[in-house]
């Protein structure tokens, strides 16, 4: 149970850091013509990129640890087979979506969006879709590991 708790705590810390990055991105997305957002705070690119990068790295490290834990550290399956497969499948989908968001976001730091808002919107769609899947992932894990 120690490894499972360690994995869960790591992923929850990653989500907290990702929430900060997401809020900063939301500040940028809601800016009006005067450069002001109706949300409290100011958008700055460097902290957004720093928190986003820290989140992605922590997330992928947590996924790798989760896989290593399930393959080599746990004595038996912790989740029922179908739920374990769902957990791994969701992790792969989340990893792909966040990978796309990372690539698109990295491109935005090199070449800003300008008049076209397609790339920033794709970046947001990938991030928020993956974020929703992370919430499902956490809900499934909490239910099957700690409630049942």
PDB file of C-alpha atoms in Angstrom:
ATOM      1  CA  UNK A   1       0.000   0.000   0.000  1.00  0.00           C
ATOM      2  CA  UNK A   2       3.004   2.300   0.526  1.00  0.00           C
ATOM      3  CA  UNK A   3       3.829   2.430  -3.191  1.00  0.00           C
ATOM      4  CA  UNK A   4       0.207   3.064  -4.134  1.00  0.00           C
ATOM      5  CA  UNK A   5      -0.042   5.917  -1.618  1.00  0.00           C
ATOM      6  CA  UNK A   6       3.269   7.352  -2.826  1.00  0.00           C
ATOM      7  CA  UNK A   7       2.035   7.221  -6.429  1.00  0.00           C
ATOM      8  CA  UNK A   8      -1.259   8.889  -5.475  1.00  0.00           C
ATOM      9  CA  UNK A   9       0.433  11.636  -3.451  1.00  0.00           C
ATOM     10  CA  UNK A  10       2.885  12.341  -6.291  1.00  0.00           C
ATOM     11  CA  UNK A  11       0.077  12.578  -8.848  1.00  0.00           C
ATOM     12  CA  UNK A  12      -2.022  14.844  -6.615  1.00  0.00           C
ATOM     13  CA  UNK A  13       0.981  17.154  -6.139  1.00  0.00           C
ATOM     14  CA  UNK A  14       1.459  17.159  -9.919  1.00  0.00           C
ATOM     15  CA  UNK A  15      -2.209  18.073 -10.403  1.00  0.00           C
ATOM     16  CA  UNK A  16      -1.854  20.965  -7.928  1.00  0.00           C
ATOM     17  CA  UNK A  17       1.096  22.324  -9.930  1.00  0.00           C
ATOM     18  CA  UNK A  18      -0.811  21.769 -13.168  1.00  0.00           C
ATOM     19  CA  UNK A  19      -3.768  23.696 -11.758  1.00  0.00           C
ATOM     20  CA  UNK A  20      -1.522  26.728 -11.254  1.00  0.00           C
ATOM     21  CA  UNK A  21      -0.297  26.468 -14.861  1.00  0.00           C
ATOM     22  CA  UNK A  22      -3.872  26.041 -16.089  1.00  0.00           C
ATOM     23  CA  UNK A  23      -5.074  29.089 -14.182  1.00  0.00           C
ATOM     24  CA  UNK A  24      -2.258  31.155 -15.684  1.00  0.00           C
ATOM     25  CA  UNK A  25      -3.262  29.939 -19.130  1.00  0.00           C
ATOM     26  CA  UNK A  26      -6.867  30.838 -18.388  1.00  0.00           C
ATOM     27  CA  UNK A  27      -5.722  34.348 -17.460  1.00  0.00           C
ATOM     28  CA  UNK A  28      -4.161  34.632 -20.917  1.00  0.00           C
ATOM     29  CA  UNK A  29      -7.200  33.186 -22.668  1.00  0.00           C
ATOM     30  CA  UNK A  30      -9.608  35.629 -21.006  1.00  0.00           C
ATOM     31  CA  UNK A  31      -7.584  38.779 -21.667  1.00  0.00           C
ATOM     32  CA  UNK A  32      -9.562  41.531 -23.297  1.00  0.00           C
ATOM     33  CA  UNK A  33      -8.363  44.250 -25.640  1.00  0.00           C
ATOM     34  CA  UNK A  34      -6.699  46.218 -22.858  1.00  0.00           C
ATOM     35  CA  UNK A  35      -4.650  43.220 -21.775  1.00  0.00           C
ATOM     36  CA  UNK A  36      -6.746  42.728 -18.636  1.00  0.00           C
ATOM     37  CA  UNK A  37      -8.553  39.595 -17.580  1.00  0.00           C
ATOM     38  CA  UNK A  38     -11.750  39.549 -15.500  1.00  0.00           C
ATOM     39  CA  UNK A  39      -9.949  36.997 -13.312  1.00  0.00           C
ATOM     40  CA  UNK A  40      -7.614  38.153 -10.537  1.00  0.00           C
ATOM     41  CA  UNK A  41      -3.931  38.093 -11.415  1.00  0.00           C
ATOM     42  CA  UNK A  42      -1.723  38.924 -14.380  1.00  0.00           C
ATOM     43  CA  UNK A  43      -0.505  36.581 -17.074  1.00  0.00           C
ATOM     44  CA  UNK A  44       3.239  36.111 -17.396  1.00  0.00           C
ATOM     45  CA  UNK A  45       4.632  33.635 -19.901  1.00  0.00           C
ATOM     46  CA  UNK A  46       7.668  32.392 -17.944  1.00  0.00           C
ATOM     47  CA  UNK A  47       5.791  31.182 -14.839  1.00  0.00           C
ATOM     48  CA  UNK A  48       3.119  29.611 -17.061  1.00  0.00           C
ATOM     49  CA  UNK A  49       5.779  27.694 -18.997  1.00  0.00           C
ATOM     50  CA  UNK A  50       7.686  26.795 -15.809  1.00  0.00           C
ATOM     51  CA  UNK A  51       4.634  25.433 -13.985  1.00  0.00           C
ATOM     52  CA  UNK A  52       3.399  23.699 -17.139  1.00  0.00           C
ATOM     53  CA  UNK A  53       6.754  22.029 -17.725  1.00  0.00           C
ATOM     54  CA  UNK A  54       7.028  20.976 -14.079  1.00  0.00           C
ATOM     55  CA  UNK A  55       3.526  19.513 -14.327  1.00  0.00           C
ATOM     56  CA  UNK A  56       4.245  17.582 -17.510  1.00  0.00           C
ATOM     57  CA  UNK A  57       7.501  16.182 -16.127  1.00  0.00           C
ATOM     58  CA  UNK A  58       5.890  15.204 -12.818  1.00  0.00           C
ATOM     59  CA  UNK A  59       2.946  13.648 -14.634  1.00  0.00           C
ATOM     60  CA  UNK A  60       5.111  11.531 -16.934  1.00  0.00           C
ATOM     61  CA  UNK A  61       7.370  10.521 -14.011  1.00  0.00           C
ATOM     62  CA  UNK A  62       4.269   9.516 -12.046  1.00  0.00           C
ATOM     63  CA  UNK A  63       2.967   7.501 -14.984  1.00  0.00           C
ATOM     64  CA  UNK A  64       6.298   5.724 -15.325  1.00  0.00           C
ATOM     65  CA  UNK A  65       6.391   4.994 -11.588  1.00  0.00           C
ATOM     66  CA  UNK A  66       2.790   3.745 -11.711  1.00  0.00           C
ATOM     67  CA  UNK A  67       3.630   1.366 -14.523  1.00  0.00           C
ATOM     68  CA  UNK A  68       6.836   0.148 -12.824  1.00  0.00           C
ATOM     69  CA  UNK A  69       4.932  -0.244  -9.576  1.00  0.00           C
ATOM     70  CA  UNK A  70       2.186  -2.336 -11.164  1.00  0.00           C
ATOM     71  CA  UNK A  71       4.655  -4.494 -13.101  1.00  0.00           C
ATOM     72  CA  UNK A  72       7.442  -5.038 -10.584  1.00  0.00           C
ATOM     73  CA  UNK A  73       6.740  -3.697  -7.084  1.00  0.00           C
ATOM     74  CA  UNK A  74       3.241  -4.857  -6.177  1.00  0.00           C
ATOM     75  CA  UNK A  75       2.756  -8.518  -5.247  1.00  0.00           C
ATOM     76  CA  UNK A  76      -0.471  -8.815  -7.221  1.00  0.00           C
ATOM     77  CA  UNK A  77      -3.023  -6.784  -9.098  1.00  0.00           C
ATOM     78  CA  UNK A  78      -4.335  -3.899  -7.024  1.00  0.00           C
ATOM     79  CA  UNK A  79      -7.209  -3.170  -9.373  1.00  0.00           C
ATOM     80  CA  UNK A  80      -9.624  -5.563 -11.070  1.00  0.00           C
ATOM     81  CA  UNK A  81      -8.380  -6.495 -14.543  1.00  0.00           C
ATOM     82  CA  UNK A  82     -10.869  -4.350 -16.493  1.00  0.00           C
ATOM     83  CA  UNK A  83     -10.278  -1.354 -14.222  1.00  0.00           C
ATOM     84  CA  UNK A  84      -6.503  -1.825 -14.378  1.00  0.00           C
ATOM     85  CA  UNK A  85      -6.695  -1.823 -18.178  1.00  0.00           C
ATOM     86  CA  UNK A  86      -8.903   1.282 -18.076  1.00  0.00           C
ATOM     87  CA  UNK A  87      -6.375   2.975 -15.761  1.00  0.00           C
ATOM     88  CA  UNK A  88      -3.490   2.197 -18.126  1.00  0.00           C
ATOM     89  CA  UNK A  89      -5.524   3.129 -21.219  1.00  0.00           C
ATOM     90  CA  UNK A  90      -6.498   6.463 -19.687  1.00  0.00           C
ATOM     91  CA  UNK A  91      -2.868   7.092 -18.717  1.00  0.00           C
ATOM     92  CA  UNK A  92      -1.790   6.530 -22.330  1.00  0.00           C
ATOM     93  CA  UNK A  93      -4.538   8.832 -23.656  1.00  0.00           C
ATOM     94  CA  UNK A  94      -3.603  11.480 -21.085  1.00  0.00           C
ATOM     95  CA  UNK A  95       0.070  11.171 -21.997  1.00  0.00           C
ATOM     96  CA  UNK A  96      -0.666  11.603 -25.708  1.00  0.00           C
ATOM     97  CA  UNK A  97      -2.967  14.600 -25.170  1.00  0.00           C
ATOM     98  CA  UNK A  98      -0.517  16.336 -22.848  1.00  0.00           C
ATOM     99  CA  UNK A  99       2.303  15.540 -25.270  1.00  0.00           C
ATOM    100  CA  UNK A 100       0.387  17.301 -28.054  1.00  0.00           C
ATOM    101  CA  UNK A 101      -0.349  20.236 -25.746  1.00  0.00           C
ATOM    102  CA  UNK A 102       3.341  20.433 -24.808  1.00  0.00           C
ATOM    103  CA  UNK A 103       4.434  20.504 -28.453  1.00  0.00           C
ATOM    104  CA  UNK A 104       1.821  23.108 -29.406  1.00  0.00           C
ATOM    105  CA  UNK A 105       2.612  25.219 -26.323  1.00  0.00           C
ATOM    106  CA  UNK A 106       6.327  25.013 -27.051  1.00  0.00           C
ATOM    107  CA  UNK A 107       5.621  26.267 -30.563  1.00  0.00           C
ATOM    108  CA  UNK A 108       3.674  29.176 -29.117  1.00  0.00           C
ATOM    109  CA  UNK A 109       6.690  30.274 -27.070  1.00  0.00           C
ATOM    110  CA  UNK A 110       8.858  30.320 -30.208  1.00  0.00           C
ATOM    111  CA  UNK A 111       6.313  31.872 -32.554  1.00  0.00           C
ATOM    112  CA  UNK A 112       3.401  33.671 -30.834  1.00  0.00           C
ATOM    113  CA  UNK A 113      -0.118  33.175 -32.133  1.00  0.00           C
ATOM    114  CA  UNK A 114      -0.643  36.589 -33.716  1.00  0.00           C
ATOM    115  CA  UNK A 115      -4.059  36.993 -35.319  1.00  0.00           C
ATOM    116  CA  UNK A 116      -4.803  33.274 -35.569  1.00  0.00           C
ATOM    117  CA  UNK A 117      -6.118  31.795 -32.342  1.00  0.00           C
ATOM    118  CA  UNK A 118      -6.136  28.201 -33.627  1.00  0.00           C
ATOM    119  CA  UNK A 119      -2.897  27.038 -31.969  1.00  0.00           C
ATOM    120  CA  UNK A 120      -3.697  28.522 -28.536  1.00  0.00           C
ATOM    121  CA  UNK A 121      -7.170  26.988 -28.709  1.00  0.00           C
ATOM    122  CA  UNK A 122      -5.765  23.589 -29.697  1.00  0.00           C
ATOM    123  CA  UNK A 123      -3.294  23.873 -26.808  1.00  0.00           C
ATOM    124  CA  UNK A 124      -6.178  24.597 -24.427  1.00  0.00           C
ATOM    125  CA  UNK A 125      -8.416  21.848 -25.836  1.00  0.00           C
ATOM    126  CA  UNK A 126      -5.659  19.242 -25.438  1.00  0.00           C
ATOM    127  CA  UNK A 127      -4.862  20.431 -21.913  1.00  0.00           C
ATOM    128  CA  UNK A 128      -8.439  20.621 -20.671  1.00  0.00           C
ATOM    129  CA  UNK A 129      -9.459  17.318 -22.276  1.00  0.00           C
ATOM    130  CA  UNK A 130      -6.488  15.602 -20.647  1.00  0.00           C
ATOM    131  CA  UNK A 131      -7.279  17.387 -17.379  1.00  0.00           C
ATOM    132  CA  UNK A 132     -10.806  15.953 -17.471  1.00  0.00           C
ATOM    133  CA  UNK A 133      -9.385  12.483 -18.079  1.00  0.00           C
ATOM    134  CA  UNK A 134      -7.024  12.976 -15.114  1.00  0.00           C
ATOM    135  CA  UNK A 135     -10.070  13.715 -12.932  1.00  0.00           C
ATOM    136  CA  UNK A 136     -11.725  10.498 -14.168  1.00  0.00           C
ATOM    137  CA  UNK A 137      -8.465   8.634 -13.552  1.00  0.00           C
ATOM    138  CA  UNK A 138      -8.219   9.898  -9.972  1.00  0.00           C
ATOM    139  CA  UNK A 139     -11.886   9.134  -9.318  1.00  0.00           C
ATOM    140  CA  UNK A 140     -11.557   5.557 -10.585  1.00  0.00           C
ATOM    141  CA  UNK A 141      -8.373   4.963  -8.586  1.00  0.00           C
ATOM    142  CA  UNK A 142      -9.775   6.414  -5.361  1.00  0.00           C
ATOM    143  CA  UNK A 143     -12.958   4.380  -5.683  1.00  0.00           C
ATOM    144  CA  UNK A 144     -11.290   1.052  -6.388  1.00  0.00           C
ATOM    145  CA  UNK A 145      -8.236   1.371  -4.134  1.00  0.00           C
ATOM    146  CA  UNK A 146      -9.469   3.254  -1.083  1.00  0.00           C
ATOM    147  CA  UNK A 147     -13.268   2.910  -1.043  1.00  0.00           C
ATOM    148  CA  UNK A 148     -13.756  -0.732  -2.067  1.00  0.00           C
TER     149      UNK A 148
END
